[in-house]
PDB file of C-alpha atoms in Angstrom:
ATOM      1  CA  MET A   1       0.000   0.000   0.000  1.00  0.00           C
ATOM      2  CA  ILE A   2       1.382   3.390  -1.036  1.00  0.00           C
ATOM      3  CA  ILE A   3       0.362   6.258   1.238  1.00  0.00           C
ATOM      4  CA  ASP A   4      -1.016   9.243  -0.678  1.00  0.00           C
ATOM      5  CA  GLY A   5      -0.021  12.110   1.623  1.00  0.00           C
ATOM      6  CA  LYS A   6      -1.641  14.759  -0.544  1.00  0.00           C
ATOM      7  CA  GLN A   7      -5.022  13.028  -0.412  1.00  0.00           C
ATOM      8  CA  ILE A   8      -4.732  12.564   3.361  1.00  0.00           C
ATOM      9  CA  GLN A   9      -3.819  16.243   3.659  1.00  0.00           C
ATOM     10  CA  LYS A  10      -7.042  17.195   1.839  1.00  0.00           C
ATOM     11  CA  GLU A  11      -9.115  14.981   4.147  1.00  0.00           C
ATOM     12  CA  LEU A  12      -7.465  16.429   7.263  1.00  0.00           C
ATOM     13  CA  ILE A  13      -7.969  20.006   6.065  1.00  0.00           C
ATOM     14  CA  GLU A  14     -11.687  19.312   5.558  1.00  0.00           C
ATOM     15  CA  GLU A  15     -11.907  17.936   9.104  1.00  0.00           C
ATOM     16  CA  LEU A  16     -10.046  20.964  10.478  1.00  0.00           C
ATOM     17  CA  LYS A  17     -12.366  23.368   8.642  1.00  0.00           C
ATOM     18  CA  LYS A  18     -15.167  22.117  10.882  1.00  0.00           C
ATOM     19  CA  GLU A  19     -12.932  22.611  13.955  1.00  0.00           C
ATOM     20  CA  ARG A  20     -12.093  26.123  12.760  1.00  0.00           C
ATOM     21  CA  GLU A  21     -15.710  27.201  13.235  1.00  0.00           C
ATOM     22  CA  LYS A  22     -15.204  27.114  17.020  1.00  0.00           C
ATOM     23  CA  PHE A  23     -12.783  30.034  16.928  1.00  0.00           C
ATOM     24  CA  ASP A  24     -12.818  33.705  16.085  1.00  0.00           C
ATOM     25  CA  LYS A  25      -9.529  35.089  14.680  1.00  0.00           C
ATOM     26  CA  LEU A  26      -6.446  32.863  14.742  1.00  0.00           C
ATOM     27  CA  ARG A  27      -2.867  33.933  14.039  1.00  0.00           C
ATOM     28  CA  LEU A  28       0.195  31.766  13.424  1.00  0.00           C
ATOM     29  CA  VAL A  29       3.598  33.452  13.215  1.00  0.00           C
ATOM     30  CA  ALA A  30       6.773  31.983  11.712  1.00  0.00           C
ATOM     31  CA  PHE A  31      10.377  33.133  12.018  1.00  0.00           C
ATOM     32  CA  LEU A  32      12.931  32.592   9.259  1.00  0.00           C
ATOM     33  CA  ILE A  33      16.475  33.495  10.291  1.00  0.00           C
ATOM     34  CA  GLY A  34      18.794  34.018   7.345  1.00  0.00           C
ATOM     35  CA  GLU A  35      18.216  33.612   3.599  1.00  0.00           C
ATOM     36  CA  ASP A  36      17.214  30.079   2.647  1.00  0.00           C
ATOM     37  CA  LYS A  37      15.050  29.235  -0.371  1.00  0.00           C
ATOM     38  CA  GLU A  38      14.438  25.647   0.759  1.00  0.00           C
ATOM     39  CA  LYS A  39      13.172  26.676   4.212  1.00  0.00           C
ATOM     40  CA  GLU A  40      11.109  29.441   2.633  1.00  0.00           C
ATOM     41  CA  SER A  41       9.405  26.916   0.350  1.00  0.00           C
ATOM     42  CA  PHE A  42       8.340  24.864   3.408  1.00  0.00           C
ATOM     43  CA  LEU A  43       6.894  27.977   5.005  1.00  0.00           C
ATOM     44  CA  LYS A  44       4.944  28.746   1.836  1.00  0.00           C
ATOM     45  CA  ILE A  45       3.276  25.323   2.127  1.00  0.00           C
ATOM     46  CA  LYS A  46       2.225  26.202   5.690  1.00  0.00           C
ATOM     47  CA  GLU A  47       1.006  29.597   4.516  1.00  0.00           C
ATOM     48  CA  LYS A  48      -1.158  27.937   1.849  1.00  0.00           C
ATOM     49  CA  ILE A  49      -2.798  25.648   4.433  1.00  0.00           C
ATOM     50  CA  ALA A  50      -3.291  28.645   6.745  1.00  0.00           C
ATOM     51  CA  LYS A  51      -5.254  30.408   3.981  1.00  0.00           C
ATOM     52  CA  GLU A  52      -7.464  27.361   3.488  1.00  0.00           C
ATOM     53  CA  LEU A  53      -8.200  27.313   7.220  1.00  0.00           C
ATOM     54  CA  ASN A  54      -8.686  31.080   7.519  1.00  0.00           C
ATOM     55  CA  VAL A  55      -5.656  31.443   9.805  1.00  0.00           C
ATOM     56  CA  ASP A  56      -3.725  34.719   9.691  1.00  0.00           C
ATOM     57  CA  PHE A  57      -0.161  33.583   8.820  1.00  0.00           C
ATOM     58  CA  ARG A  58       2.666  36.057   9.396  1.00  0.00           C
ATOM     59  CA  LEU A  59       6.242  35.396   8.318  1.00  0.00           C
ATOM     60  CA  TYR A  60       9.075  37.349   9.955  1.00  0.00           C
ATOM     61  CA  LYS A  61      12.329  37.232   7.974  1.00  0.00           C
ATOM     62  CA  ILE A  62      15.330  38.107  10.116  1.00  0.00           C
ATOM     63  CA  ASP A  63      18.905  38.875   9.067  1.00  0.00           C
ATOM     64  CA  GLU A  64      21.242  36.221  10.470  1.00  0.00           C
ATOM     65  CA  ASN A  65      23.743  38.919  11.498  1.00  0.00           C
ATOM     66  CA  ILE A  66      21.430  39.951  14.335  1.00  0.00           C
ATOM     67  CA  SER A  67      22.845  39.408  17.834  1.00  0.00           C
ATOM     68  CA  ARG A  68      21.719  36.465  19.943  1.00  0.00           C
ATOM     69  CA  LYS A  69      20.245  38.756  22.581  1.00  0.00           C
ATOM     70  CA  LYS A  70      18.308  40.907  20.089  1.00  0.00           C
ATOM     71  CA  LEU A  71      16.941  37.879  18.249  1.00  0.00           C
ATOM     72  CA  ARG A  72      15.602  36.256  21.417  1.00  0.00           C
ATOM     73  CA  LYS A  73      14.046  39.557  22.541  1.00  0.00           C
ATOM     74  CA  TYR A  74      12.468  40.119  19.097  1.00  0.00           C
ATOM     75  CA  ILE A  75      10.917  36.619  19.012  1.00  0.00           C
ATOM     76  CA  SER A  76       9.642  36.944  22.602  1.00  0.00           C
ATOM     77  CA  GLN A  77       8.021  40.324  21.967  1.00  0.00           C
ATOM     78  CA  ILE A  78       6.071  39.105  18.927  1.00  0.00           C
ATOM     79  CA  VAL A  79       5.030  35.779  20.446  1.00  0.00           C
ATOM     80  CA  LYS A  80       3.732  37.203  23.736  1.00  0.00           C
ATOM     81  CA  SER A  81       1.103  39.309  21.929  1.00  0.00           C
ATOM     82  CA  ASP A  82      -2.473  38.235  22.699  1.00  0.00           C
ATOM     83  CA  LEU A  83      -3.138  38.316  18.951  1.00  0.00           C
ATOM     84  CA  VAL A  84      -0.713  35.405  18.404  1.00  0.00           C
ATOM     85  CA  ASN A  85      -2.055  31.880  18.955  1.00  0.00           C
ATOM     86  CA  GLY A  86       0.913  29.873  17.716  1.00  0.00           C
ATOM     87  CA  ALA A  87       4.529  30.281  16.633  1.00  0.00           C
ATOM     88  CA  ILE A  88       7.114  28.414  14.566  1.00  0.00           C
ATOM     89  CA  ILE A  89      10.877  28.900  14.320  1.00  0.00           C
ATOM     90  CA  GLN A  90      11.903  27.356  11.012  1.00  0.00           C
ATOM     91  CA  LEU A  91      14.812  24.968  11.518  1.00  0.00           C
ATOM     92  CA  PRO A  92      17.703  24.471  11.142  1.00  0.00           C
ATOM     93  CA  LEU A  93      19.027  27.776  12.460  1.00  0.00           C
ATOM     94  CA  PRO A  94      22.329  29.224  11.233  1.00  0.00           C
ATOM     95  CA  GLU A  95      25.179  27.415  13.029  1.00  0.00           C
ATOM     96  CA  LYS A  96      26.180  30.335  15.263  1.00  0.00           C
ATOM     97  CA  PHE A  97      22.849  30.181  17.135  1.00  0.00           C
ATOM     98  CA  LYS A  98      22.074  27.677  19.917  1.00  0.00           C
ATOM     99  CA  THR A  99      18.806  26.183  18.726  1.00  0.00           C
ATOM    100  CA  GLN A 100      17.195  25.231  22.035  1.00  0.00           C
ATOM    101  CA  TYR A 101      17.806  28.692  23.523  1.00  0.00           C
ATOM    102  CA  PHE A 102      15.578  30.233  20.827  1.00  0.00           C
ATOM    103  CA  LEU A 103      12.986  27.448  20.782  1.00  0.00           C
ATOM    104  CA  ASN A 104      12.518  28.131  24.501  1.00  0.00           C
ATOM    105  CA  ALA A 105      11.445  31.701  23.664  1.00  0.00           C
ATOM    106  CA  ILE A 106       8.090  30.218  22.593  1.00  0.00           C
ATOM    107  CA  PRO A 107       5.799  29.503  25.572  1.00  0.00           C
ATOM    108  CA  PRO A 108       4.246  25.992  25.647  1.00  0.00           C
ATOM    109  CA  GLU A 109       0.724  27.356  25.074  1.00  0.00           C
ATOM    110  CA  LYS A 110       1.853  28.691  21.650  1.00  0.00           C
ATOM    111  CA  ASP A 111       4.464  26.063  20.752  1.00  0.00           C
ATOM    112  CA  VAL A 112       2.747  24.291  17.815  1.00  0.00           C
ATOM    113  CA  ASP A 113       5.907  22.345  16.910  1.00  0.00           C
ATOM    114  CA  CYS A 114       6.246  21.039  20.490  1.00  0.00           C
ATOM    115  CA  LEU A 115       9.966  21.893  20.557  1.00  0.00           C
ATOM    116  CA  SER A 116      10.497  24.050  23.649  1.00  0.00           C
ATOM    117  CA  SER A 117      12.004  22.318  26.695  1.00  0.00           C
ATOM    118  CA  ARG A 118       8.756  22.710  28.634  1.00  0.00           C
ATOM    119  CA  SER A 119       6.586  21.268  25.829  1.00  0.00           C
ATOM    120  CA  LEU A 120       8.977  18.348  25.359  1.00  0.00           C
ATOM    121  CA  GLY A 121       9.063  17.785  29.122  1.00  0.00           C
ATOM    122  CA  LYS A 122       5.293  17.289  29.062  1.00  0.00           C
ATOM    123  CA  PHE A 123       5.552  14.966  26.056  1.00  0.00           C
ATOM    124  CA  TYR A 124       8.339  12.799  27.494  1.00  0.00           C
ATOM    125  CA  THR A 125       6.542  12.521  30.854  1.00  0.00           C
ATOM    126  CA  ASP A 126       3.290  11.546  29.086  1.00  0.00           C
ATOM    127  CA  ASN A 127       1.537  14.667  30.313  1.00  0.00           C
ATOM    128  CA  TRP A 128       1.072  16.229  26.868  1.00  0.00           C
ATOM    129  CA  ILE A 129      -1.665  18.348  25.358  1.00  0.00           C
ATOM    130  CA  ILE A 130       0.003  18.307  21.950  1.00  0.00           C
ATOM    131  CA  ARG A 131       2.734  16.055  20.563  1.00  0.00           C
ATOM    132  CA  PRO A 132       5.536  16.651  18.037  1.00  0.00           C
ATOM    133  CA  PRO A 133       4.042  16.690  14.499  1.00  0.00           C
ATOM    134  CA  ALA A 134       6.069  13.629  13.375  1.00  0.00           C
ATOM    135  CA  VAL A 135       4.504  11.629  16.229  1.00  0.00           C
ATOM    136  CA  GLU A 136       1.048  12.813  15.179  1.00  0.00           C
ATOM    137  CA  VAL A 137       1.753  11.667  11.597  1.00  0.00           C
ATOM    138  CA  VAL A 138       2.802   8.155  12.644  1.00  0.00           C
ATOM    139  CA  ASP A 139      -0.090   7.837  15.088  1.00  0.00           C
ATOM    140  CA  TYR A 140      -2.537   8.983  12.401  1.00  0.00           C
ATOM    141  CA  ILE A 141      -1.171   6.398   9.926  1.00  0.00           C
ATOM    142  CA  LYS A 142      -1.433   3.739  12.660  1.00  0.00           C
ATOM    143  CA  ASP A 143      -5.101   4.516  13.321  1.00  0.00           C
ATOM    144  CA  LYS A 144      -6.152   5.079   9.710  1.00  0.00           C
ATOM    145  CA  PHE A 145      -4.630   1.839   8.431  1.00  0.00           C
ATOM    146  CA  GLU A 146      -5.324  -0.178  11.604  1.00  0.00           C
ATOM    147  CA  LEU A 147      -1.692  -0.967  12.368  1.00  0.00           C
ATOM    148  CA  ASN A 148      -0.462  -2.442  15.626  1.00  0.00           C
ATOM    149  CA  PHE A 149       3.047  -1.623  16.864  1.00  0.00           C
ATOM    150  CA  GLU A 150       2.921  -3.665  20.061  1.00  0.00           C
ATOM    151  CA  SER A 151       5.734  -6.283  20.245  1.00  0.00           C
ATOM    152  CA  LYS A 152       6.975  -5.175  16.804  1.00  0.00           C
ATOM    153  CA  ILE A 153      10.648  -4.468  16.069  1.00  0.00           C
ATOM    154  CA  VAL A 154      10.940  -0.825  15.029  1.00  0.00           C
ATOM    155  CA  CYS A 155      14.098   0.531  13.428  1.00  0.00           C
ATOM    156  CA  ILE A 156      14.455   4.320  13.618  1.00  0.00           C
ATOM    157  CA  ILE A 157      17.151   5.924  11.475  1.00  0.00           C
ATOM    158  CA  GLY A 158      18.522   9.120  12.983  1.00  0.00           C
ATOM    159  CA  TYR A 159      18.064  10.663  16.410  1.00  0.00           C
ATOM    160  CA  GLY A 160      17.219  14.260  15.540  1.00  0.00           C
ATOM    161  CA  ARG A 161      14.927  16.552  17.531  1.00  0.00           C
ATOM    162  CA  LEU A 162      12.138  16.571  14.902  1.00  0.00           C
ATOM    163  CA  VAL A 163      11.779  12.867  14.073  1.00  0.00           C
ATOM    164  CA  GLY A 164      14.104  10.370  15.762  1.00  0.00           C
ATOM    165  CA  LYS A 165      13.999  11.432  19.424  1.00  0.00           C
ATOM    166  CA  PRO A 166      10.228  11.885  19.785  1.00  0.00           C
ATOM    167  CA  LEU A 167       9.474   8.717  17.805  1.00  0.00           C
ATOM    168  CA  VAL A 168      11.742   6.587  19.994  1.00  0.00           C
ATOM    169  CA  HIS A 169       9.594   7.652  22.950  1.00  0.00           C
ATOM    170  CA  TYR A 170       6.365   7.150  20.992  1.00  0.00           C
ATOM    171  CA  PHE A 171       7.196   3.602  19.877  1.00  0.00           C
ATOM    172  CA  CYS A 172       8.406   2.634  23.362  1.00  0.00           C
ATOM    173  CA  SER A 173       5.037   3.836  24.699  1.00  0.00           C
ATOM    174  CA  GLN A 174       3.417   1.566  22.066  1.00  0.00           C
ATOM    175  CA  LYS A 175       5.333  -1.386  23.625  1.00  0.00           C
ATOM    176  CA  SER A 176       7.545  -1.814  20.558  1.00  0.00           C
ATOM    177  CA  THR A 177      11.160  -2.990  20.592  1.00  0.00           C
ATOM    178  CA  VAL A 178      13.152  -0.021  19.292  1.00  0.00           C
ATOM    179  CA  ILE A 179      16.512  -0.031  17.479  1.00  0.00           C
ATOM    180  CA  VAL A 180      18.139   3.333  16.678  1.00  0.00           C
ATOM    181  CA  VAL A 181      20.482   3.359  13.687  1.00  0.00           C
ATOM    182  CA  ARG A 182      23.013   6.202  13.497  1.00  0.00           C
ATOM    183  CA  LYS A 183      25.487   7.334  10.814  1.00  0.00           C
ATOM    184  CA  ASN A 184      28.279   5.358  12.479  1.00  0.00           C
ATOM    185  CA  THR A 185      26.209   2.160  12.892  1.00  0.00           C
ATOM    186  CA  GLU A 186      27.957  -0.707  11.127  1.00  0.00           C
ATOM    187  CA  ASN A 187      26.066  -3.167   8.911  1.00  0.00           C
ATOM    188  CA  LYS A 188      22.838  -1.142   9.002  1.00  0.00           C
ATOM    189  CA  GLU A 189      21.185  -3.576   6.581  1.00  0.00           C
ATOM    190  CA  LYS A 190      21.079  -6.353   9.182  1.00  0.00           C
ATOM    191  CA  PHE A 191      18.704  -4.189  11.262  1.00  0.00           C
ATOM    192  CA  PHE A 192      16.611  -3.238   8.221  1.00  0.00           C
ATOM    193  CA  LYS A 193      16.123  -6.931   7.411  1.00  0.00           C
ATOM    194  CA  ILE A 194      14.686  -7.815  10.836  1.00  0.00           C
ATOM    195  CA  ALA A 195      12.546  -4.691  11.434  1.00  0.00           C
ATOM    196  CA  ASP A 196       8.754  -4.877  11.183  1.00  0.00           C
ATOM    197  CA  VAL A 197       8.682  -1.071  10.952  1.00  0.00           C
ATOM    198  CA  ILE A 198      11.351   1.292   9.579  1.00  0.00           C
ATOM    199  CA  VAL A 199      11.049   5.033  10.169  1.00  0.00           C
ATOM    200  CA  SER A 200      13.717   7.329   8.764  1.00  0.00           C
ATOM    201  CA  GLY A 201      14.529  10.992   9.255  1.00  0.00           C
ATOM    202  CA  ALA A 202      18.199  10.960   8.295  1.00  0.00           C
ATOM    203  CA  GLY A 203      18.083  13.080   5.128  1.00  0.00           C
ATOM    204  CA  GLU A 204      20.335  10.690   3.206  1.00  0.00           C
ATOM    205  CA  LYS A 205      19.317   9.542  -0.265  1.00  0.00           C
ATOM    206  CA  ASN A 206      18.221   5.875  -0.441  1.00  0.00           C
ATOM    207  CA  ILE A 207      19.950   4.863   2.804  1.00  0.00           C
ATOM    208  CA  VAL A 208      17.339   2.079   3.113  1.00  0.00           C
ATOM    209  CA  ASN A 209      17.724  -0.399   0.255  1.00  0.00           C
ATOM    210  CA  GLU A 210      16.593  -3.487   2.111  1.00  0.00           C
ATOM    211  CA  CYS A 211      13.640  -4.520   4.259  1.00  0.00           C
ATOM    212  CA  LYS A 212      11.742  -7.509   5.593  1.00  0.00           C
ATOM    213  CA  LYS A 213       8.812  -8.666   3.459  1.00  0.00           C
ATOM    214  CA  ASN A 214       5.595  -6.849   4.478  1.00  0.00           C
ATOM    215  CA  ALA A 215       7.463  -4.267   6.556  1.00  0.00           C
ATOM    216  CA  ILE A 216       5.950  -0.842   7.225  1.00  0.00           C
ATOM    217  CA  LEU A 217       8.204   1.899   5.804  1.00  0.00           C
ATOM    218  CA  ILE A 218       7.676   5.525   6.874  1.00  0.00           C
ATOM    219  CA  ASP A 219      10.036   8.104   5.385  1.00  0.00           C
ATOM    220  CA  PHE A 220      10.463  11.613   6.836  1.00  0.00           C
ATOM    221  CA  GLY A 221      13.915  12.180   5.316  1.00  0.00           C
ATOM    222  CA  TYR A 222      14.645  14.087   2.142  1.00  0.00           C
ATOM    223  CA  SER A 223      17.645  15.321   0.204  1.00  0.00           C
ATOM    224  CA  PHE A 224      18.178  17.096  -3.108  1.00  0.00           C
ATOM    225  CA  GLU A 225      20.315  15.937  -6.011  1.00  0.00           C
ATOM    226  CA  ASN A 226      20.421  17.740  -9.369  1.00  0.00           C
ATOM    227  CA  GLY A 227      17.227  19.591  -8.469  1.00  0.00           C
ATOM    228  CA  LYS A 228      15.339  16.374  -7.675  1.00  0.00           C
ATOM    229  CA  ILE A 229      14.066  15.367  -4.229  1.00  0.00           C
ATOM    230  CA  TYR A 230      14.891  11.925  -2.835  1.00  0.00           C
ATOM    231  CA  GLY A 231      13.762  10.128   0.309  1.00  0.00           C
ATOM    232  CA  ASP A 232      15.833   8.035   2.718  1.00  0.00           C
ATOM    233  CA  ILE A 233      13.966   4.897   1.633  1.00  0.00           C
ATOM    234  CA  ASN A 234      14.541   3.512  -1.854  1.00  0.00           C
ATOM    235  CA  PHE A 235      10.889   3.713  -2.874  1.00  0.00           C
ATOM    236  CA  GLU A 236      11.175   2.115  -6.326  1.00  0.00           C
ATOM    237  CA  LYS A 237      13.132  -0.857  -4.998  1.00  0.00           C
ATOM    238  CA  LEU A 238      10.970  -1.542  -1.937  1.00  0.00           C
ATOM    239  CA  LYS A 239       7.425  -0.475  -2.886  1.00  0.00           C
ATOM    240  CA  ASN A 240       6.389  -4.014  -3.875  1.00  0.00           C
ATOM    241  CA  LYS A 241       8.080  -5.648  -0.888  1.00  0.00           C
ATOM    242  CA  ALA A 242       6.598  -3.428   1.834  1.00  0.00           C
ATOM    243  CA  LYS A 243       3.133  -3.797   3.335  1.00  0.00           C
ATOM    244  CA  LEU A 244       2.876  -0.006   3.555  1.00  0.00           C
ATOM    245  CA  ILE A 245       5.257   2.689   2.280  1.00  0.00           C
ATOM    246  CA  THR A 246       5.340   6.499   2.120  1.00  0.00           C
ATOM    247  CA  PRO A 247       6.867   8.029  -1.032  1.00  0.00           C
ATOM    248  CA  THR A 248       9.063  11.147  -1.098  1.00  0.00           C
ATOM    249  CA  PRO A 249       7.800  13.648  -2.105  1.00  0.00           C
ATOM    250  CA  GLY A 250       4.052  13.321  -1.431  1.00  0.00           C
ATOM    251  CA  GLY A 251       4.169  11.024   1.586  1.00  0.00           C
ATOM    252  CA  THR A 252       4.664  12.221   5.150  1.00  0.00           C
ATOM    253  CA  GLY A 253       5.416  15.859   4.193  1.00  0.00           C
ATOM    254  CA  PRO A 254       1.865  16.964   3.312  1.00  0.00           C
ATOM    255  CA  ILE A 255       0.465  15.250   6.431  1.00  0.00           C
ATOM    256  CA  LEU A 256       3.142  16.807   8.656  1.00  0.00           C
ATOM    257  CA  SER A 257       2.231  20.310   7.461  1.00  0.00           C
ATOM    258  CA  VAL A 258      -1.393  19.859   8.570  1.00  0.00           C
ATOM    259  CA  MET A 259      -0.495  18.446  11.996  1.00  0.00           C
ATOM    260  CA  ILE A 260       0.934  21.855  12.918  1.00  0.00           C
ATOM    261  CA  PHE A 261      -2.571  23.317  12.471  1.00  0.00           C
ATOM    262  CA  LYS A 262      -4.143  20.454  14.412  1.00  0.00           C
ATOM    263  CA  ASN A 263      -1.805  21.420  17.271  1.00  0.00           C
ATOM    264  CA  LEU A 264      -2.635  25.118  16.781  1.00  0.00           C
ATOM    265  CA  PHE A 265      -6.352  24.435  17.231  1.00  0.00           C
ATOM    266  CA  LYS A 266      -5.742  22.374  20.382  1.00  0.00           C
ATOM    267  CA  LEU A 267      -3.662  25.177  21.893  1.00  0.00           C
ATOM    268  CA  ALA A 268      -6.172  27.853  20.812  1.00  0.00           C
ATOM    269  CA  GLU A 269      -8.874  25.897  22.626  1.00  0.00           C
ATOM    270  CA  LEU A 270      -6.817  26.108  25.827  1.00  0.00           C
ATOM    271  CA  GLN A 271      -6.165  29.828  25.306  1.00  0.00           C
ATOM    272  CA  LYS A 272      -9.944  30.414  25.203  1.00  0.00           C
TER     273      LYS A 272
END
């Protein structure tokens, strides 16, 4: 089964349109530090969904030569406004900035990406109101396609803040056996061959070329080569071997973009 992320995105947007009726004005702000066409294109996708859901989307582009102190103050001032219901800092930040320091400028009640230390603390102690969007994507796929992760061997590639780390916690809470594969892991293929579920967020073209028959393959990773986008999972090679697979592009990405708005609505409900 090939997951059509664009179709799922449409379905989710229609569901959220009904939710939207509960609220008056909603505003989502996003911060882009430094020039980056790729990051800007991701924000444009979010802006498009915001328009469909009648959410006021504001993008703040900031010169990366700004001082650390001024940047934190600027973000804090905008986010604390009562007119703002949610905020995003588009990652990755330029290398000179300490990422978590700036993510912590967003209070938990407006942290739609669930990336501040306080929001993550609630998630990792199972006291969450919202969860990281990648977790919401996997949980949605689980429910929609009636999957069961209990007692399954799950191989997660990468241990980044957006995908790997939160999904390790999620799958452990599902009573799965979790293996984390890193860049320096030797003989990665031996883990791919025994895993019932493979989830990747490494950003390395076709790192997964092997899998167990009828495995579930969920790909969050992407990389560009000669202007073309590639996933971490070799889709063409494994699409007929897997029970369920997400393509790149058009797989998890479109679903992920909507989960931010699902989180926004949950937080806006609390703010009321």
